[in-house]
PDB file of C-alpha atoms in Angstrom:
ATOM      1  CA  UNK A   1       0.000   0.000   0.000  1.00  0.00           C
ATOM      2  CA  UNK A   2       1.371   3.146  -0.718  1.00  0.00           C
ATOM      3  CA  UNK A   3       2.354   5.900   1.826  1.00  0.00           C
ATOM      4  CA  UNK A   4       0.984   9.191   0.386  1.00  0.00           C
ATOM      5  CA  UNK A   5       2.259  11.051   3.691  1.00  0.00           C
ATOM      6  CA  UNK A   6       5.817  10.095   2.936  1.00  0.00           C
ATOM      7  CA  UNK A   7       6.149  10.239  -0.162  1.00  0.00           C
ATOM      8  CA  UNK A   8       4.683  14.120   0.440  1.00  0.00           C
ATOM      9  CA  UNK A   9       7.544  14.013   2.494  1.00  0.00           C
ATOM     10  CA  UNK A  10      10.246  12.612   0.145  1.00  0.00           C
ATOM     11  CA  UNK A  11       8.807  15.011  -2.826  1.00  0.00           C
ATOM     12  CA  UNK A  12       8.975  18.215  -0.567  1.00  0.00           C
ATOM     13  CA  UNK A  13      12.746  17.316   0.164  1.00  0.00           C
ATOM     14  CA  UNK A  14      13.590  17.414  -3.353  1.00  0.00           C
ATOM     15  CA  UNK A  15      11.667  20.617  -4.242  1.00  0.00           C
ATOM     16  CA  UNK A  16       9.723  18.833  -6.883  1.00  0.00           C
ATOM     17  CA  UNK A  17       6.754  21.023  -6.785  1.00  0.00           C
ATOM     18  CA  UNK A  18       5.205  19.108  -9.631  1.00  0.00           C
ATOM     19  CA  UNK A  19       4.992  15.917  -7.803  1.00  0.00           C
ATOM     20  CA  UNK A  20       3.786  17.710  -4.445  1.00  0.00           C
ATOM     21  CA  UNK A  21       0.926  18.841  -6.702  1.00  0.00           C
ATOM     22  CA  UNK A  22      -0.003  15.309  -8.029  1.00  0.00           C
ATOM     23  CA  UNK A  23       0.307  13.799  -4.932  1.00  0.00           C
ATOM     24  CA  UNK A  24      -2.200  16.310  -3.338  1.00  0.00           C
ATOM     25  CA  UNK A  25      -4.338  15.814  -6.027  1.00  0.00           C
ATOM     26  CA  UNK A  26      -4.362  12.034  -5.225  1.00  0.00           C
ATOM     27  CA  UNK A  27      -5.352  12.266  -1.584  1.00  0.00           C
ATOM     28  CA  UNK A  28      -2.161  13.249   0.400  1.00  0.00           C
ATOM     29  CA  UNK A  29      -3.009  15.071   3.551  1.00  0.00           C
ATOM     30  CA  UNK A  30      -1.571  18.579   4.287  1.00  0.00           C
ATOM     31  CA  UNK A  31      -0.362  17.851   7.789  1.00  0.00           C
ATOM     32  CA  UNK A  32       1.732  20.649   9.937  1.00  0.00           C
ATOM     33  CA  UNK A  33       4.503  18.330   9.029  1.00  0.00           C
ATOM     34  CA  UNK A  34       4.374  18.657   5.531  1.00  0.00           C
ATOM     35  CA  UNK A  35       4.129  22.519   6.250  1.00  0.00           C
ATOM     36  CA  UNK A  36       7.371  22.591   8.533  1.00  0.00           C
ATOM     37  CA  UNK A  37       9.376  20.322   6.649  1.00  0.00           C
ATOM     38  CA  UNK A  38       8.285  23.139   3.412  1.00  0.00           C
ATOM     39  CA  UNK A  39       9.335  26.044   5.922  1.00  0.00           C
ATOM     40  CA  UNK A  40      12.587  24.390   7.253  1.00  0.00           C
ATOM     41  CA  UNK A  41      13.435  24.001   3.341  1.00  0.00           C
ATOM     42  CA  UNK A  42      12.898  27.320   1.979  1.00  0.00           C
ATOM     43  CA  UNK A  43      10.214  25.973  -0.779  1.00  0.00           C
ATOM     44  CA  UNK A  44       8.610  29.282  -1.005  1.00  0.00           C
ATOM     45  CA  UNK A  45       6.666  27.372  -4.364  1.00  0.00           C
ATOM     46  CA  UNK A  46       5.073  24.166  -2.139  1.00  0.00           C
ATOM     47  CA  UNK A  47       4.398  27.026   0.403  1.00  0.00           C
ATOM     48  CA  UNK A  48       1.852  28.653  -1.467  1.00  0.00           C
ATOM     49  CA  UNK A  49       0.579  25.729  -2.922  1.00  0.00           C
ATOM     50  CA  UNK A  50      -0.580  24.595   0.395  1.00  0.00           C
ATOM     51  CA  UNK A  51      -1.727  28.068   0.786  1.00  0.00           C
ATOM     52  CA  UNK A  52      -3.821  28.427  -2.197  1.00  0.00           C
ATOM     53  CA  UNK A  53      -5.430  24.556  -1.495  1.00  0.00           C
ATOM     54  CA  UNK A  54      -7.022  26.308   1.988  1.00  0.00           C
ATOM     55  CA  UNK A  55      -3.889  24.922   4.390  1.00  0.00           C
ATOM     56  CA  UNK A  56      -4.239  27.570   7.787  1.00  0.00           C
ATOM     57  CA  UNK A  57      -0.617  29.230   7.754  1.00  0.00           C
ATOM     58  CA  UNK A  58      -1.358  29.955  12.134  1.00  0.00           C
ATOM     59  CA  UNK A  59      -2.018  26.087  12.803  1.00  0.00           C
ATOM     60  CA  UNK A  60      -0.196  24.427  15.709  1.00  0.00           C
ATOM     61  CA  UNK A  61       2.796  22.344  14.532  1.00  0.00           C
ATOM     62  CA  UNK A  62       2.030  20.311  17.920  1.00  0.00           C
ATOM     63  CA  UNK A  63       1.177  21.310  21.887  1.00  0.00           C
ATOM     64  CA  UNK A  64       4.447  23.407  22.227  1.00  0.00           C
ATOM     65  CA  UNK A  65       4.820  25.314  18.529  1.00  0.00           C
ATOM     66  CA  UNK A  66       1.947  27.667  18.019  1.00  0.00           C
ATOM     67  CA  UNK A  67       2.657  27.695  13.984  1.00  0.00           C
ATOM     68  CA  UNK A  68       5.086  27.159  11.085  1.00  0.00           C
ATOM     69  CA  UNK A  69       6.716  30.842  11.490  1.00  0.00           C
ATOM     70  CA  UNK A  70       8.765  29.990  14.205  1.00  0.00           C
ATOM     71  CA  UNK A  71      11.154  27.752  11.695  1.00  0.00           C
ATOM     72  CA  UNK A  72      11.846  31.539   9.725  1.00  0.00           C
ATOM     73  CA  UNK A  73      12.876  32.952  12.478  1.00  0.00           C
ATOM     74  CA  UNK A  74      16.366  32.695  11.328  1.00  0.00           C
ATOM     75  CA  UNK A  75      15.403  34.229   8.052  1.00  0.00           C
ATOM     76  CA  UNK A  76      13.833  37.461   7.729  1.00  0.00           C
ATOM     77  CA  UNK A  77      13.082  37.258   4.082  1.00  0.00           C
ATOM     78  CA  UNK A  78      11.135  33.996   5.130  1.00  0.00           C
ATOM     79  CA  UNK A  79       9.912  35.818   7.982  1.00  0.00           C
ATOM     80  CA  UNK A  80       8.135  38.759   6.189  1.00  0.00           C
ATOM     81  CA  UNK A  81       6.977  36.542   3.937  1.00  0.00           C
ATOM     82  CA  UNK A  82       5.145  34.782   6.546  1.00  0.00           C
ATOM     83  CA  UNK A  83       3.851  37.741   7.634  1.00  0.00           C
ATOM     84  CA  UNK A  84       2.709  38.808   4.532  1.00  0.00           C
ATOM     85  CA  UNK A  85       0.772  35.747   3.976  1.00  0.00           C
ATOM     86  CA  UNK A  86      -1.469  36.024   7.589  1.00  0.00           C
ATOM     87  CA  UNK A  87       0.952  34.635  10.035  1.00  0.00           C
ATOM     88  CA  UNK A  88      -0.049  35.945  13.824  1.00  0.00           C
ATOM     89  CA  UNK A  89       2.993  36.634  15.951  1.00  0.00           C
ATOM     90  CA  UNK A  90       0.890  36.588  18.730  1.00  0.00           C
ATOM     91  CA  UNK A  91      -0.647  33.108  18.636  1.00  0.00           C
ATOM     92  CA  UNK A  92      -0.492  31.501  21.611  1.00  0.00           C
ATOM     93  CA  UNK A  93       0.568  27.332  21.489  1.00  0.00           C
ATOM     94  CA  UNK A  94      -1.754  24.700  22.918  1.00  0.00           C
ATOM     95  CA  UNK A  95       0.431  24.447  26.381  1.00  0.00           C
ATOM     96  CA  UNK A  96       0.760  27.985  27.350  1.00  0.00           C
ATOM     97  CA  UNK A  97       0.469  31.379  26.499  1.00  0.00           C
ATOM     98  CA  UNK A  98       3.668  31.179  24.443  1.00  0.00           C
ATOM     99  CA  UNK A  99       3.337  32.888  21.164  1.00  0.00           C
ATOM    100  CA  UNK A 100       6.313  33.163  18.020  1.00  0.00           C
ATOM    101  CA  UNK A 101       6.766  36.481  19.443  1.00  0.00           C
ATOM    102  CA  UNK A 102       7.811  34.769  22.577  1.00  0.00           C
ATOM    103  CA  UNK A 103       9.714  32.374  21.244  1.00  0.00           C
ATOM    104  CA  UNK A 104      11.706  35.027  18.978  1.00  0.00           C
ATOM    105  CA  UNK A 105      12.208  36.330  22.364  1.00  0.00           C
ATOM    106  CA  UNK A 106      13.543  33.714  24.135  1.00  0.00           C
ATOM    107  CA  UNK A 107      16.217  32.558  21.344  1.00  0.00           C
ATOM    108  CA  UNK A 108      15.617  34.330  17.528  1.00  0.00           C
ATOM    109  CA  UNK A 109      17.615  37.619  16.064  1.00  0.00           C
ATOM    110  CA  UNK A 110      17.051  40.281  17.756  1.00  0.00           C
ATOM    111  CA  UNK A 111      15.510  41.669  14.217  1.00  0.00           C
ATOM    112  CA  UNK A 112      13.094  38.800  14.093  1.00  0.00           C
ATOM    113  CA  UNK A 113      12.012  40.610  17.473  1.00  0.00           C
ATOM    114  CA  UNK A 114      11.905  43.761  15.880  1.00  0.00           C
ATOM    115  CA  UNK A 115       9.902  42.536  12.710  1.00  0.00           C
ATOM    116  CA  UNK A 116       7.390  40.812  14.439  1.00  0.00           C
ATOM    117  CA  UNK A 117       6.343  44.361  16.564  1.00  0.00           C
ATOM    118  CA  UNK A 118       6.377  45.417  13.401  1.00  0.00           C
ATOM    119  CA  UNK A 119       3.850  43.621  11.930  1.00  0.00           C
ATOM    120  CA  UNK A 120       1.224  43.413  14.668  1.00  0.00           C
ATOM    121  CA  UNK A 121       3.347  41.609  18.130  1.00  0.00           C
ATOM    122  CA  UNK A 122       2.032  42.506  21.419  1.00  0.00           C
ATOM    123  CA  UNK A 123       4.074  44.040  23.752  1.00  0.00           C
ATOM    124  CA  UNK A 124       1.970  43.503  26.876  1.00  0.00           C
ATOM    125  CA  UNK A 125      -1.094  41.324  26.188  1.00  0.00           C
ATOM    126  CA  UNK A 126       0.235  38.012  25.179  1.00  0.00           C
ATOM    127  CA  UNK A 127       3.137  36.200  25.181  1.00  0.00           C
ATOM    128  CA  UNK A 128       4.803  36.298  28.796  1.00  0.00           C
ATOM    129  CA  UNK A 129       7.625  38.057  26.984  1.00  0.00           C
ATOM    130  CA  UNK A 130       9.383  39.644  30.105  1.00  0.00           C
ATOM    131  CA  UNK A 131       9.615  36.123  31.257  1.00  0.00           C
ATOM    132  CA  UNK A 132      11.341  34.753  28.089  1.00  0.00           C
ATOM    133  CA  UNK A 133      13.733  37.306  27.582  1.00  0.00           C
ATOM    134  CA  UNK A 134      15.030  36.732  31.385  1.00  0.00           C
ATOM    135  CA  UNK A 135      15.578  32.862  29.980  1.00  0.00           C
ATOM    136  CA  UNK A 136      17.857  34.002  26.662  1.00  0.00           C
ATOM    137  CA  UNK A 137      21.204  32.826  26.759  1.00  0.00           C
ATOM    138  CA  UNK A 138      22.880  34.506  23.732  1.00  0.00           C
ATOM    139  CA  UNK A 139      25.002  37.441  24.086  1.00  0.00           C
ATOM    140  CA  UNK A 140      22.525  40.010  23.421  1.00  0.00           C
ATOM    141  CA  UNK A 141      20.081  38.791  26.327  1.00  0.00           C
ATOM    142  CA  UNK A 142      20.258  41.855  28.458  1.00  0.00           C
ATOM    143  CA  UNK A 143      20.078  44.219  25.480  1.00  0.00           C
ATOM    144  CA  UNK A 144      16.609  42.111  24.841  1.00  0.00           C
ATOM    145  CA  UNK A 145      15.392  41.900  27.830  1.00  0.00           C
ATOM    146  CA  UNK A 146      15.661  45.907  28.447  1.00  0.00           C
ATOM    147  CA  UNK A 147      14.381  46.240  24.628  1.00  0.00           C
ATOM    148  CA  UNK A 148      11.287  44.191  25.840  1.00  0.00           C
ATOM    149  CA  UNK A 149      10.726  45.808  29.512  1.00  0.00           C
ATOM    150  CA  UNK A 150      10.789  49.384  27.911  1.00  0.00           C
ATOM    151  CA  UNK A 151       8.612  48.223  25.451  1.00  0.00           C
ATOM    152  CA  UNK A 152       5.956  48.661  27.691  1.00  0.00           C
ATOM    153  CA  UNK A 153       7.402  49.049  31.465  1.00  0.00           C
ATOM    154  CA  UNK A 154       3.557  49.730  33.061  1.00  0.00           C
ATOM    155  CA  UNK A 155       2.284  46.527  32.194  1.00  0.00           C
ATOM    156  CA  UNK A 156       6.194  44.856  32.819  1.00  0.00           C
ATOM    157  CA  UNK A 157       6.191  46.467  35.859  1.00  0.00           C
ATOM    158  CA  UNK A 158       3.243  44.472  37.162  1.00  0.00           C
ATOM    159  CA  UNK A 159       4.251  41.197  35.727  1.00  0.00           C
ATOM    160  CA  UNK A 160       7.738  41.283  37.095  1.00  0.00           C
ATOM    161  CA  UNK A 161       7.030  39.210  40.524  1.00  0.00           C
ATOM    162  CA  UNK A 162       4.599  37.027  38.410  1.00  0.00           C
ATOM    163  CA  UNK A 163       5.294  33.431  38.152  1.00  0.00           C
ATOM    164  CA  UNK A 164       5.341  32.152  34.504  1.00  0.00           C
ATOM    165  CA  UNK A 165       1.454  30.957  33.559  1.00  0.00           C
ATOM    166  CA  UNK A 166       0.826  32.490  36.662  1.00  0.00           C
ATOM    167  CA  UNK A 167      -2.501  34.351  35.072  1.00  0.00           C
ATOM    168  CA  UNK A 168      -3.680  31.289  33.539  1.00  0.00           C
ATOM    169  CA  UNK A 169      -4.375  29.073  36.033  1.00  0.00           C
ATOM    170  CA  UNK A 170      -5.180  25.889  34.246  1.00  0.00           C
ATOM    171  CA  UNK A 171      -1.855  26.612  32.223  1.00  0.00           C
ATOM    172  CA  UNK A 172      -0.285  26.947  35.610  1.00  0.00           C
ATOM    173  CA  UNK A 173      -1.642  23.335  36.842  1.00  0.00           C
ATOM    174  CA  UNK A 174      -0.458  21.486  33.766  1.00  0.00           C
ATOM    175  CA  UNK A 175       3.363  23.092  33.741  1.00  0.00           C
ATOM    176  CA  UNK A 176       3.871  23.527  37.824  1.00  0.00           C
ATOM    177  CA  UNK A 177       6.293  20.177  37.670  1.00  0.00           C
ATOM    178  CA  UNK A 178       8.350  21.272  35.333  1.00  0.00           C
ATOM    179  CA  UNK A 179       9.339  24.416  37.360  1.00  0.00           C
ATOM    180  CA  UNK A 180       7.946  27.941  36.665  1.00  0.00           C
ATOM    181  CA  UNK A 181       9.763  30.871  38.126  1.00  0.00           C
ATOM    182  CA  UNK A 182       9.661  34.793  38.109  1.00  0.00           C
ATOM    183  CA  UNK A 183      11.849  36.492  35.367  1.00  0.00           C
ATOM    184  CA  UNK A 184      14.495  36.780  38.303  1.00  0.00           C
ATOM    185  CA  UNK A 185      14.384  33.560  38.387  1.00  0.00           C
ATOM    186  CA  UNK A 186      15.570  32.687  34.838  1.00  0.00           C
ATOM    187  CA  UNK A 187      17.902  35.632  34.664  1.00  0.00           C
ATOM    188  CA  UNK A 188      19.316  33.797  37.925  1.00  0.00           C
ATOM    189  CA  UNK A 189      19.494  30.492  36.091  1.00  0.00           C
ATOM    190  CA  UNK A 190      20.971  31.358  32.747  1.00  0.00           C
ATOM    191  CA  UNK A 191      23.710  33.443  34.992  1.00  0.00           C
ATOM    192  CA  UNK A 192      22.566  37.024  33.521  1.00  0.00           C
ATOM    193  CA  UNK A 193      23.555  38.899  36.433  1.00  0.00           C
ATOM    194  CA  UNK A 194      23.195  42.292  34.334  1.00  0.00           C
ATOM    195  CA  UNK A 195      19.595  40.808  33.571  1.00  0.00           C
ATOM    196  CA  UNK A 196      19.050  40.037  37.505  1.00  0.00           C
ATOM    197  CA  UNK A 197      20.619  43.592  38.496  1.00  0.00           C
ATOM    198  CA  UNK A 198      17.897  45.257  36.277  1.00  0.00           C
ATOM    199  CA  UNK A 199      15.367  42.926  37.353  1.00  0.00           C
ATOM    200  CA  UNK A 200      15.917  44.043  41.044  1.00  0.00           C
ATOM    201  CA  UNK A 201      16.300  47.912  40.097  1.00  0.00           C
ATOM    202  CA  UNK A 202      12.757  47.743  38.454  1.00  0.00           C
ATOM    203  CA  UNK A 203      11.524  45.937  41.255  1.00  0.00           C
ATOM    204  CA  UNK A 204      12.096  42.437  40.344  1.00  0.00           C
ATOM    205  CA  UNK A 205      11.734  40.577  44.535  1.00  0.00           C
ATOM    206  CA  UNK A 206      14.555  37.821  44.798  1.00  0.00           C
ATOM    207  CA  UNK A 207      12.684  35.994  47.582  1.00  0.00           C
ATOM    208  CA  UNK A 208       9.800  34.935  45.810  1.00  0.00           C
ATOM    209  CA  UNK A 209       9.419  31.067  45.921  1.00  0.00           C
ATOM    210  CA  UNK A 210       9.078  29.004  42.998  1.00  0.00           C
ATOM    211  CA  UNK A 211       6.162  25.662  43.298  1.00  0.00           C
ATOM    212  CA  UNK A 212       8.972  23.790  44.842  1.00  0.00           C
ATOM    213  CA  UNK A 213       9.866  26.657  47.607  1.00  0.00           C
ATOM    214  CA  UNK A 214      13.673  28.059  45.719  1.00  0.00           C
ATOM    215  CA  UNK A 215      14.073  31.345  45.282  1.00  0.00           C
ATOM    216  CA  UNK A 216      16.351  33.024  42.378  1.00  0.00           C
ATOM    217  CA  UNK A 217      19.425  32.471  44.566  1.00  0.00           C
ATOM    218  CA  UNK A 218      18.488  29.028  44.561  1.00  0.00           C
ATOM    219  CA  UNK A 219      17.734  28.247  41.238  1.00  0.00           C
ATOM    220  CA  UNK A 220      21.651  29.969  40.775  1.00  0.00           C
ATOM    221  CA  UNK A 221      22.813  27.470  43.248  1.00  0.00           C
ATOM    222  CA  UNK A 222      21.734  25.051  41.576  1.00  0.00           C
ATOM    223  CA  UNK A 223      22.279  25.754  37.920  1.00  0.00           C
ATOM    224  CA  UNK A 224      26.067  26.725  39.339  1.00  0.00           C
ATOM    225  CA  UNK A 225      25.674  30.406  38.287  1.00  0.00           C
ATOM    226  CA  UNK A 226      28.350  31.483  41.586  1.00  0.00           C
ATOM    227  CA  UNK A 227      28.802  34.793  40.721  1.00  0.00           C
ATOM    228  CA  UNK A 228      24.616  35.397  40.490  1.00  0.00           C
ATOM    229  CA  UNK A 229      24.370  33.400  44.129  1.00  0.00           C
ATOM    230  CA  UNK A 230      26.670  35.564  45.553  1.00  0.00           C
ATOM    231  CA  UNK A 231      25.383  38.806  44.392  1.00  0.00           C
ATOM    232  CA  UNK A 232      22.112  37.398  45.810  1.00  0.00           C
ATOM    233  CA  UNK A 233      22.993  36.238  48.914  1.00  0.00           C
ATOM    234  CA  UNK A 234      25.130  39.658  49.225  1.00  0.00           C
ATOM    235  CA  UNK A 235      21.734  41.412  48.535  1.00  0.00           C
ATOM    236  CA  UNK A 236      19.841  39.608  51.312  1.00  0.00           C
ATOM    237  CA  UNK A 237      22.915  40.497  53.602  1.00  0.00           C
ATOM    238  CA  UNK A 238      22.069  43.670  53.718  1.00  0.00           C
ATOM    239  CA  UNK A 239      18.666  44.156  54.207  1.00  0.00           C
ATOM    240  CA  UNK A 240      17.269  45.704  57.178  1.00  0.00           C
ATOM    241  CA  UNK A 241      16.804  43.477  60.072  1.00  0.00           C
ATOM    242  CA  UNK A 242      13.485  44.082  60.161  1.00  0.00           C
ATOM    243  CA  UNK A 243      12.299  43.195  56.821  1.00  0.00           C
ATOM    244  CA  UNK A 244      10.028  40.553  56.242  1.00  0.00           C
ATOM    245  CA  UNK A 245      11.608  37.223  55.923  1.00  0.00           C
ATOM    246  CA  UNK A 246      12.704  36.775  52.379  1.00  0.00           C
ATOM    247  CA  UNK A 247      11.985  33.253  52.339  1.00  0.00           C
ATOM    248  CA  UNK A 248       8.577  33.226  52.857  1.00  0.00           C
ATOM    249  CA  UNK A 249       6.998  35.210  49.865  1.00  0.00           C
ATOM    250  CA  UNK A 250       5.548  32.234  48.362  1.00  0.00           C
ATOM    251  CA  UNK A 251       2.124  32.694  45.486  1.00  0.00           C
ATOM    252  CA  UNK A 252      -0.964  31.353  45.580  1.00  0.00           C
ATOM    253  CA  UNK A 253      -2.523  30.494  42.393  1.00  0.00           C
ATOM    254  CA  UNK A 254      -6.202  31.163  42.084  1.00  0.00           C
ATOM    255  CA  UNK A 255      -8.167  29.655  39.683  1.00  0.00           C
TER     256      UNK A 255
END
């Protein structure tokens, strides 16, 4: 019996436009994998084909990739011409509200950032982007992360002590095990201590617990970011003796 799904596969490999159209015709499905696999190689013709046969550009690729756009992220020609063609920055995968946007934000060119406000990102509404700019790990990731804050600090500056998928509580319940921290706490982990420094100076609180009770200092205790721990622990050092006990500023989840 023959495999229409790979061999959709095997003719998108080899750009051979001609046989992606005759195998479509003959019953192939047009699967997000088909779509990807299109996106990952640049076939700008089997793109629009899919296009033009009623394929939704914005469809999940699966639970943790809200659509095809995030594989041009590394290409802004690609990019815009996702854009151009109805892509939504701001759609939001099954799992979370994590949107291309965000995950430009957490790992894409900083112009990818840039294009995607462009064309319609949100700055504030969606996305949790303070969040994933405090987990980048390039060499750009505090230029980002201010980039992002100043973006829009009003709405930053309430979301700063906020748990990730803290305002979604069912999000919150599925992800808790895998460990969900502040944006201190994943400028702590990734060893940004510029990142953490600004953090603080906006009003970022280091004693905030995580679901399992660790604070940012821990998380950089245990990731083995020393020179984050001890600017932490140096921090806590010299508080007043009579403020509140920083271990204790735990968050309940409402839902």
């Amino acid at each position: 019996m023959r495999n229409l799904t790979k061999e959709l596969c095997i003719a998108i490999s080899d750009d051979n436009t001609d046989s992606v159209t005759r195998l479509l015709d003959e019953g192939a499905p047009m699967i997000p994998e088909h779509f990807t696999l299109a996106t990952q190689e640049k076939r700008y013709a089997i793109l629009n084909l899919f296009l033009d046969r009623g394929y939704d550009i914005n469809i999940d690729v699966n639970r943790a990739i809200p659509s095809a756009i995030v594989y041009a992220l590394d290409d802004m020609t690609l990019l815009k011409w996702f854009l151009k063609h109805g892509a939504n920055p701001n759609k939001r995968c099954y799992i979370r509200d994590c949107t291309p946007l965000s995950l430009a934000v957490l790992e894409g060119p900083f112009e990818a950032i840039k294009i995607l406000f462009e064309h319609g990102g949100s700055s504030s509404a969606q996305g949790q982007l303070l969040h994933y700019a405090a987990m980048r790990q390039t060499r750009d990731s505090f230029a980002v992360l201010e980039y992002i804050y100043n973006k829009d600090p009003e709405a930053n500056a309430s979301n700063i002590n906020k748990l990730l998928d803290q305002d979604t509580p069912a999000d919150f319940q599925m992800n808790f095990r895998a460990g969900l921290g502040t944006p201190l706490h994943y400028a702590a982990q990734v060893g940004s201590l510029d990142s953490v420094k600004f953090l603080m100076e906006k009003g970022g609180d280091p004693w905030i617990l995580d679901p399992y009770g660790r604070t940012a200092c821990g998380w950089a205790i245990y990731c083995e970011q020393e020179h984050v721990a001890q600017f932490l622990q140096s921090s806590r050092n010299s508080m007043p003796s009579d403020t509140e006990n920083p271990e204790s500023k735990s968050i309940s989840i409402v839902a």
